[in-house]
Amino acid sequence: MDCSGCNKCTEVRCSIETKCQQLDRNLMDKWGAISYPIYQTATFAHDGFGQSTGYDYTRMQNPTRQQLESIVAYLENGKDALAFSSGMAAIATIMELFKPGDHFIIDEDLYGGSIRLFNEISKKNGLTYTAISLSTEDITPYITENTKAVYLETPTNPMMNVTDIRKLSKITKEHGLLLIVDNTFLSPYFQNPLNLGADIVVHSGTKFLGGHHDTIGGFVVVKDEEFDERIRFIYKTTGAGLSPFDSWLILRGIRTLAVRLDRAQQNALELAQFLKEQDHVTKVIYPGLPEHPGYEIMKKQARGFGAMLTFEVDSAEFAKKILNNVQLIYFAESLGGTETLITYPITQTHADVPKELLEKNGINDRVLRLSVGIEGIRDLKAELTRVFSI
């Protein structure tokens, strides 16, 4: 395509792969650096009274962070994005939009840190929640006069449940509710919830956007100017913005988002099929398998199935044997990097989730989660074959 005369590559017709390579040309530094500079400064000098450079103090805004925010908004087709010091800081800031007495409907299968925030912080601040299976239940009976929003992940962490965002958004709009979607598992490369009717999108930038397990960050993406102004006011007031260096690391990570996710998704599908054939594996949950209940929904609302999969083995002892013997695959929390990680949700990501909710969601001591990386697929299969045969 001809980009001559373009100040910022915002053409919707750009492919997502091309979007990952763009900088906001309105924010280019005066030297035209392709790798955007790290403006590692706390404050900014002015030529004189009333002559602001547009930047005053990095807690409020910084050129490196603004460049990153512009790119993430562009990838999600949003009006604006805000970069936070972590995904949890992003979610906590969204909760500040509401007041004591407000009610939310949330998915019962969420990242354990989100559940901890809702149970230990937001409830203390007067917010109330009803947790249901948004992939299978109608929210209408749970809506009250105080209900303000619906919050979900799709696919969910770790049980990979898939919710029809477009279908749910029709209901939320009929009742004047906000629809908030955590898009971390798929990233903007595979899914754009704002296009499907969501009002606010959340990301842990630590994961696929950063992509290298070397920084922590979070994002809120909005399409409404009123929410944008309010969230930005909260963000600068509480000091939750992402640092310039971490902003640069995620900018760098986004450049390879497409190639990383294409390879990781290919590996994930092959590993899912491989795991189905293993004697000790009793269940494989990956939305790219045709038997997954959300397979057809994913084909409609996403451009891919992602690199996350969950599987269950026949005993807790065998699960622990896997964790104690992996070498090529790392036994670690987090996800979305170039390396394959295996996680034990019941003691790691979901350690603070109430036992009854874990049991209801099927998260037990036999469940393992894989964040599939970009290694050679033969090596990954050989690693699992070796571990399973010990």
Short mmCIF file of C-alpha atoms in Angstrom, two decimals:
data_model
loop_
_atom_site.label_atom_id
_atom_site.label_comp_id
_atom_site.label_asym_id
_atom_site.label_seq_id
_atom_site.Cartn_x
_atom_site.Cartn_y
_atom_site.Cartn_z
CA MET A 1 0.00 0.00 0.00
CA ASP A 2 1.08 3.60 -0.58
CA CYS A 3 1.87 5.28 2.76
CA SER A 4 3.14 8.54 1.26
CA GLY A 5 1.78 11.58 3.01
CA CYS A 6 0.48 9.52 5.92
CA ASN A 7 1.12 10.93 9.40
CA LYS A 8 0.02 7.80 11.17
CA CYS A 9 -0.70 4.38 9.75
CA THR A 10 -4.28 3.97 10.92
CA GLU A 11 -5.75 2.43 7.80
CA VAL A 12 -8.07 -0.40 8.79
CA ARG A 13 -7.06 -2.19 5.59
CA CYS A 14 -3.55 -2.71 6.95
CA SER A 15 -3.07 -6.34 7.94
CA ILE A 16 -2.52 -7.08 11.62
CA GLU A 17 1.01 -8.21 10.73
CA THR A 18 1.74 -4.80 9.22
CA LYS A 19 0.12 -2.98 12.14
CA CYS A 20 2.63 -4.65 14.48
CA GLN A 21 5.47 -2.93 12.60
CA GLN A 22 4.09 0.61 12.75
CA LEU A 23 4.99 3.60 14.88
CA ASP A 24 2.68 6.55 15.38
CA ARG A 25 4.36 9.03 13.08
CA ASN A 26 2.77 11.94 14.90
CA LEU A 27 4.93 10.92 17.87
CA MET A 28 8.20 10.28 16.02
CA ASP A 29 11.24 11.80 17.67
CA LYS A 30 12.97 14.55 15.71
CA TRP A 31 15.80 12.23 14.61
CA GLY A 32 13.38 9.71 13.06
CA ALA A 33 14.55 6.72 15.09
CA ILE A 34 12.97 3.46 13.95
CA SER A 35 13.57 1.89 17.36
CA TYR A 36 11.66 4.43 19.39
CA PRO A 37 13.83 6.16 22.03
CA ILE A 38 13.57 5.51 25.75
CA TYR A 39 12.79 8.87 27.32
CA GLN A 40 14.21 7.88 30.70
CA THR A 41 13.32 11.06 32.53
CA ALA A 42 11.07 11.93 35.45
CA THR A 43 10.39 15.50 34.38
CA PHE A 44 10.54 17.80 31.34
CA ALA A 45 11.90 21.35 30.98
CA HIS A 46 9.98 24.18 29.27
CA ASP A 47 11.29 27.12 27.28
CA GLY A 48 9.26 29.54 29.35
CA PHE A 49 5.97 30.29 31.03
CA GLY A 50 3.07 28.88 29.01
CA GLN A 51 5.43 27.12 26.60
CA SER A 52 4.90 23.45 27.45
CA THR A 53 6.48 20.75 25.34
CA GLY A 54 3.33 18.72 25.83
CA TYR A 55 5.02 16.70 28.56
CA ASP A 56 5.44 17.76 32.16
CA TYR A 57 6.04 14.76 34.41
CA THR A 58 6.40 11.09 33.52
CA ARG A 59 3.76 10.00 36.02
CA MET A 60 1.30 11.91 33.84
CA GLN A 61 2.74 11.01 30.42
CA ASN A 62 5.99 10.15 28.71
CA PRO A 63 6.79 10.01 24.96
CA THR A 64 7.86 6.37 25.06
CA ARG A 65 4.73 5.33 26.92
CA GLN A 66 2.53 7.43 24.66
CA GLN A 67 4.03 5.77 21.59
CA LEU A 68 3.26 2.35 23.09
CA GLU A 69 -0.28 3.36 24.04
CA SER A 70 -0.92 4.61 20.53
CA ILE A 71 0.24 1.33 19.00
CA VAL A 72 -1.84 -0.85 21.35
CA ALA A 73 -4.94 1.27 20.69
CA TYR A 74 -4.24 0.87 16.97
CA LEU A 75 -3.92 -2.91 17.25
CA GLU A 76 -7.20 -3.16 19.20
CA ASN A 77 -9.04 -0.63 17.01
CA GLY A 78 -9.70 1.50 20.10
CA LYS A 79 -9.87 5.24 20.65
CA ASP A 80 -7.11 5.14 23.24
CA ALA A 81 -5.02 2.76 25.32
CA LEU A 82 -3.41 3.31 28.69
CA ALA A 83 -0.25 1.46 29.73
CA PHE A 84 -0.04 0.37 33.38
CA SER A 85 2.67 -1.03 35.63
CA SER A 86 0.93 -4.44 35.53
CA GLY A 87 -2.21 -6.13 34.31
CA MET A 88 -3.55 -6.11 37.86
CA ALA A 89 -2.97 -2.35 38.09
CA ALA A 90 -5.02 -2.00 34.92
CA ILE A 91 -7.93 -4.03 36.32
CA ALA A 92 -7.77 -2.25 39.68
CA THR A 93 -8.01 1.10 37.90
CA ILE A 94 -11.09 -0.02 35.96
CA MET A 95 -12.73 -0.87 39.27
CA GLU A 96 -12.24 2.76 40.33
CA LEU A 97 -14.81 3.77 37.69
CA PHE A 98 -17.51 2.43 39.98
CA LYS A 99 -18.92 3.30 43.40
CA PRO A 100 -19.96 1.35 46.51
CA GLY A 101 -23.13 -0.63 45.88
CA ASP A 102 -22.44 -1.28 42.21
CA HIS A 103 -22.87 -4.89 41.13
CA PHE A 104 -20.94 -6.90 38.53
CA ILE A 105 -21.46 -10.20 36.81
CA ILE A 106 -18.13 -11.97 36.32
CA ASP A 107 -17.07 -15.23 34.78
CA GLU A 108 -16.48 -17.87 37.44
CA ASP A 109 -13.32 -19.07 35.67
CA LEU A 110 -10.84 -16.18 35.78
CA TYR A 111 -7.16 -15.67 36.48
CA GLY A 112 -6.62 -16.17 40.20
CA GLY A 113 -5.18 -12.68 40.64
CA SER A 114 -8.38 -11.14 39.28
CA ILE A 115 -10.49 -13.22 41.66
CA ARG A 116 -8.23 -12.19 44.54
CA LEU A 117 -8.63 -8.51 43.61
CA PHE A 118 -12.41 -8.78 43.43
CA ASN A 119 -12.74 -10.74 46.67
CA GLU A 120 -10.16 -8.96 48.83
CA ILE A 121 -10.06 -5.39 47.53
CA SER A 122 -13.13 -4.53 45.50
CA LYS A 123 -15.61 -6.11 47.93
CA LYS A 124 -13.98 -4.17 50.76
CA ASN A 125 -14.64 -1.03 48.70
CA GLY A 126 -18.34 -1.83 48.45
CA LEU A 127 -18.57 -3.52 45.05
CA THR A 128 -20.52 -6.78 44.75
CA TYR A 129 -20.13 -9.65 42.31
CA THR A 130 -22.03 -12.63 40.99
CA ALA A 131 -19.86 -15.31 39.40
CA ILE A 132 -21.43 -17.52 36.74
CA SER A 133 -20.32 -19.51 33.70
CA LEU A 134 -20.62 -16.88 30.99
CA SER A 135 -19.86 -19.44 28.28
CA THR A 136 -22.96 -21.47 29.13
CA GLU A 137 -25.37 -19.33 31.21
CA ASP A 138 -27.68 -16.44 30.34
CA ILE A 139 -26.80 -13.35 32.37
CA THR A 140 -30.34 -11.92 32.31
CA PRO A 141 -31.62 -13.56 35.54
CA TYR A 142 -28.60 -12.20 37.42
CA ILE A 143 -29.03 -8.56 36.38
CA THR A 144 -30.22 -6.28 39.19
CA GLU A 145 -30.97 -2.57 39.34
CA ASN A 146 -27.41 -2.05 40.62
CA THR A 147 -25.67 -4.13 37.95
CA LYS A 148 -23.19 -1.99 36.05
CA ALA A 149 -20.88 -4.31 34.14
CA VAL A 150 -19.99 -7.81 32.98
CA TYR A 151 -16.36 -8.94 33.21
CA LEU A 152 -14.88 -11.95 31.45
CA GLU A 153 -11.94 -13.65 29.83
CA THR A 154 -12.33 -15.63 26.63
CA PRO A 155 -10.76 -18.13 26.49
CA THR A 156 -10.69 -18.36 30.28
CA ASN A 157 -7.68 -19.06 32.47
CA PRO A 158 -7.04 -21.96 32.85
CA MET A 159 -10.04 -24.00 31.65
CA MET A 160 -10.20 -22.43 28.19
CA ASN A 161 -13.95 -21.73 28.19
CA VAL A 162 -15.09 -19.62 25.24
CA THR A 163 -17.81 -16.96 25.44
CA ASP A 164 -19.60 -15.49 22.41
CA ILE A 165 -18.67 -11.82 22.83
CA ARG A 166 -21.00 -10.49 20.14
CA LYS A 167 -23.98 -12.38 21.57
CA LEU A 168 -23.22 -11.23 25.11
CA SER A 169 -22.73 -7.63 24.01
CA LYS A 170 -26.28 -7.50 22.63
CA ILE A 171 -27.61 -8.33 26.09
CA THR A 172 -25.32 -5.89 27.90
CA LYS A 173 -26.32 -3.08 25.55
CA GLU A 174 -30.03 -3.82 26.03
CA HIS A 175 -29.55 -3.40 29.78
CA GLY A 176 -27.10 -0.49 29.68
CA LEU A 177 -24.19 -2.51 31.09
CA LEU A 178 -20.50 -2.22 30.34
CA LEU A 179 -18.83 -5.23 28.80
CA ILE A 180 -15.21 -5.63 29.93
CA VAL A 181 -13.10 -8.31 28.23
CA ASP A 182 -9.65 -9.53 29.27
CA ASN A 183 -8.03 -10.35 25.93
CA THR A 184 -4.67 -11.53 27.30
CA PHE A 185 -4.85 -15.15 26.12
CA LEU A 186 -5.35 -14.26 22.44
CA SER A 187 -3.82 -10.77 22.20
CA PRO A 188 -4.94 -8.27 19.54
CA TYR A 189 -3.25 -10.45 16.93
CA PHE A 190 -5.98 -13.08 17.18
CA GLN A 191 -8.99 -11.24 18.65
CA ASN A 192 -10.39 -7.70 18.86
CA PRO A 193 -13.23 -7.58 21.43
CA LEU A 194 -14.06 -3.92 20.74
CA ASN A 195 -15.04 -4.93 17.20
CA LEU A 196 -17.40 -7.52 18.71
CA GLY A 197 -19.22 -5.11 21.03
CA ALA A 198 -17.02 -4.90 24.12
CA ASP A 199 -16.66 -1.48 25.77
CA ILE A 200 -13.31 -1.95 27.53
CA VAL A 201 -10.48 -4.37 26.78
CA VAL A 202 -7.81 -5.39 29.31
CA HIS A 203 -4.41 -6.95 28.67
CA SER A 204 -1.57 -8.21 30.73
CA GLY A 205 1.19 -6.74 28.59
CA THR A 206 3.58 -9.04 30.45
CA LYS A 207 2.33 -11.88 28.29
CA PHE A 208 2.09 -12.05 24.49
CA LEU A 209 2.47 -8.32 23.84
CA GLY A 210 5.82 -8.20 25.64
CA GLY A 211 6.54 -11.74 24.63
CA HIS A 212 9.92 -12.34 26.28
CA HIS A 213 9.28 -12.73 30.02
CA ASP A 214 11.44 -9.69 30.70
CA THR A 215 8.95 -7.06 31.84
CA ILE A 216 5.59 -6.56 33.54
CA GLY A 217 2.87 -4.29 32.20
CA GLY A 218 -0.84 -3.95 31.59
CA PHE A 219 -3.26 -2.14 29.28
CA VAL A 220 -6.76 -0.77 29.22
CA VAL A 221 -8.17 -0.03 25.76
CA VAL A 222 -11.36 2.00 25.33
CA LYS A 223 -13.54 3.34 22.55
CA ASP A 224 -15.50 5.89 24.60
CA GLU A 225 -14.00 9.34 25.23
CA GLU A 226 -15.71 9.77 28.60
CA PHE A 227 -14.21 6.54 29.97
CA ASP A 228 -10.87 7.43 28.45
CA GLU A 229 -10.73 10.76 30.30
CA ARG A 230 -11.84 9.24 33.59
CA ILE A 231 -9.41 6.30 33.47
CA ARG A 232 -6.54 8.58 32.45
CA PHE A 233 -7.34 10.86 35.41
CA ILE A 234 -7.24 7.89 37.80
CA TYR A 235 -4.05 6.56 36.23
CA LYS A 236 -2.11 9.80 36.58
CA THR A 237 -3.48 10.39 40.09
CA THR A 238 -2.55 6.96 41.45
CA GLY A 239 0.77 6.76 39.59
CA ALA A 240 0.04 3.40 37.97
CA GLY A 241 1.62 4.22 34.60
CA LEU A 242 4.22 2.01 32.95
CA SER A 243 7.87 3.14 33.14
CA PRO A 244 9.64 4.37 29.98
CA PHE A 245 12.05 1.42 29.82
CA ASP A 246 9.28 -1.16 30.27
CA SER A 247 7.24 0.69 27.65
CA TRP A 248 10.16 0.34 25.23
CA LEU A 249 10.49 -3.38 25.96
CA ILE A 250 6.84 -3.97 25.08
CA LEU A 251 7.14 -1.80 21.97
CA ARG A 252 10.00 -4.06 20.92
CA GLY A 253 7.99 -7.18 21.72
CA ILE A 254 5.05 -6.10 19.58
CA ARG A 255 7.31 -6.02 16.51
CA THR A 256 7.49 -9.84 16.60
CA LEU A 257 3.97 -10.52 17.89
CA ALA A 258 2.73 -11.95 14.59
CA VAL A 259 5.59 -14.35 13.92
CA ARG A 260 5.75 -15.49 17.54
CA LEU A 261 2.05 -16.25 17.77
CA ASP A 262 1.85 -17.96 14.40
CA ARG A 263 4.61 -20.37 15.42
CA ALA A 264 3.36 -20.83 18.98
CA GLN A 265 -0.17 -21.56 17.79
CA GLN A 266 1.10 -24.13 15.30
CA ASN A 267 3.05 -25.81 18.10
CA ALA A 268 0.06 -25.67 20.47
CA LEU A 269 -2.23 -27.49 18.04
CA GLU A 270 0.35 -30.21 17.43
CA LEU A 271 0.96 -30.62 21.16
CA ALA A 272 -2.78 -30.81 21.85
CA GLN A 273 -3.11 -33.62 19.32
CA PHE A 274 0.00 -35.31 20.74
CA LEU A 275 -1.31 -35.12 24.31
CA LYS A 276 -4.62 -36.71 23.31
CA GLU A 277 -2.69 -39.86 22.40
CA GLN A 278 -0.86 -40.21 25.73
CA ASP A 279 -2.00 -42.93 28.13
CA HIS A 280 -1.74 -40.84 31.30
CA VAL A 281 -3.61 -37.85 29.83
CA THR A 282 -7.32 -37.95 30.56
CA LYS A 283 -8.38 -34.60 29.07
CA VAL A 284 -6.97 -32.01 26.66
CA ILE A 285 -8.60 -28.58 26.52
CA TYR A 286 -7.62 -26.47 23.52
CA PRO A 287 -10.13 -24.35 21.57
CA GLY A 288 -8.43 -25.28 18.30
CA LEU A 289 -9.62 -28.87 18.64
CA PRO A 290 -12.93 -29.40 16.79
CA GLU A 291 -14.42 -31.20 19.80
CA HIS A 292 -13.95 -28.12 22.02
CA PRO A 293 -17.39 -26.59 22.83
CA GLY A 294 -16.13 -23.15 21.81
CA TYR A 295 -14.50 -24.18 18.54
CA GLU A 296 -17.17 -22.73 16.24
CA ILE A 297 -17.47 -19.52 18.29
CA MET A 298 -13.71 -19.04 18.06
CA LYS A 299 -13.84 -19.46 14.30
CA LYS A 300 -16.41 -16.64 14.15
CA GLN A 301 -14.90 -14.12 16.55
CA ALA A 302 -11.15 -14.72 16.40
CA ARG A 303 -8.44 -15.10 13.77
CA GLY A 304 -6.81 -18.00 15.59
CA PHE A 305 -6.99 -20.28 18.61
CA GLY A 306 -3.93 -19.13 20.53
CA ALA A 307 -0.98 -20.81 22.21
CA MET A 308 -2.53 -21.78 25.55
CA LEU A 309 -3.76 -25.26 26.40
CA THR A 310 -4.73 -27.14 29.53
CA PHE A 311 -4.58 -30.86 30.13
CA GLU A 312 -5.43 -33.25 32.94
CA VAL A 313 -3.54 -36.39 33.89
CA ASP A 314 -4.70 -39.46 35.78
CA SER A 315 -3.18 -38.65 39.17
CA ALA A 316 -1.69 -35.84 41.23
CA GLU A 317 1.47 -37.94 41.59
CA PHE A 318 1.91 -38.08 37.82
CA ALA A 319 1.31 -34.32 37.52
CA LYS A 320 4.05 -33.68 40.08
CA LYS A 321 6.37 -36.12 38.31
CA ILE A 322 6.02 -34.05 35.16
CA LEU A 323 6.78 -30.85 37.06
CA ASN A 324 9.81 -32.37 38.75
CA ASN A 325 11.37 -33.67 35.55
CA VAL A 326 10.82 -31.11 32.79
CA GLN A 327 14.01 -29.55 31.45
CA LEU A 328 13.41 -28.01 28.02
CA ILE A 329 9.98 -26.87 29.24
CA TYR A 330 10.15 -24.53 32.24
CA PHE A 331 8.05 -25.10 35.36
CA ALA A 332 7.03 -21.48 35.93
CA GLU A 333 4.12 -19.11 36.25
CA SER A 334 3.15 -16.58 33.57
CA LEU A 335 2.65 -17.17 29.86
CA GLY A 336 3.06 -15.69 26.42
CA GLY A 337 6.84 -15.76 25.98
CA THR A 338 9.01 -17.49 23.43
CA GLU A 339 9.74 -20.34 25.86
CA THR A 340 7.22 -23.07 26.67
CA LEU A 341 6.09 -22.91 30.30
CA ILE A 342 4.16 -25.46 32.32
CA THR A 343 2.11 -24.21 35.26
CA TYR A 344 0.31 -25.95 38.13
CA PRO A 345 -2.74 -23.70 38.59
CA ILE A 346 -3.87 -25.11 41.93
CA THR A 347 -0.66 -24.00 43.69
CA GLN A 348 0.44 -21.15 41.41
CA THR A 349 -1.94 -18.94 39.42
CA HIS A 350 -5.05 -19.98 41.37
CA ALA A 351 -3.63 -20.61 44.84
CA ASP A 352 -5.89 -17.96 46.43
CA VAL A 353 -9.12 -19.07 44.73
CA PRO A 354 -11.66 -20.60 47.17
CA LYS A 355 -11.60 -24.39 47.12
CA GLU A 356 -15.29 -24.72 46.25
CA LEU A 357 -14.83 -22.53 43.17
CA LEU A 358 -11.78 -24.50 42.07
CA GLU A 359 -13.76 -27.71 42.32
CA LYS A 360 -16.71 -26.24 40.43
CA ASN A 361 -14.44 -25.09 37.61
CA GLY A 362 -12.63 -28.42 37.41
CA ILE A 363 -9.29 -27.07 38.62
CA ASN A 364 -7.77 -29.90 40.64
CA ASP A 365 -4.36 -31.34 41.48
CA ARG A 366 -4.27 -33.23 38.18
CA VAL A 367 -4.63 -30.15 35.94
CA LEU A 368 -1.63 -28.59 34.19
CA ARG A 369 -1.47 -25.53 31.92
CA LEU A 370 0.91 -25.07 29.01
CA SER A 371 1.94 -21.77 27.49
CA VAL A 372 3.40 -23.08 24.26
CA GLY A 373 6.47 -21.35 22.90
CA ILE A 374 8.30 -21.27 19.59
CA GLU A 375 10.77 -24.14 20.07
CA GLY A 376 11.02 -26.91 17.52
CA ILE A 377 7.90 -29.06 17.81
CA ARG A 378 9.90 -32.29 17.61
CA ASP A 379 11.91 -31.16 20.63
CA LEU A 380 8.77 -30.34 22.62
CA LYS A 381 7.24 -33.71 21.82
CA ALA A 382 10.49 -35.47 22.71
CA GLU A 383 10.59 -33.61 26.03
CA LEU A 384 7.07 -34.72 26.96
CA THR A 385 7.69 -38.26 25.73
CA ARG A 386 10.77 -38.46 27.94
CA VAL A 387 9.00 -37.06 31.00
CA PHE A 388 5.94 -39.26 30.56
CA SER A 389 8.11 -42.38 30.37
CA ILE A 390 10.17 -41.76 33.51
#
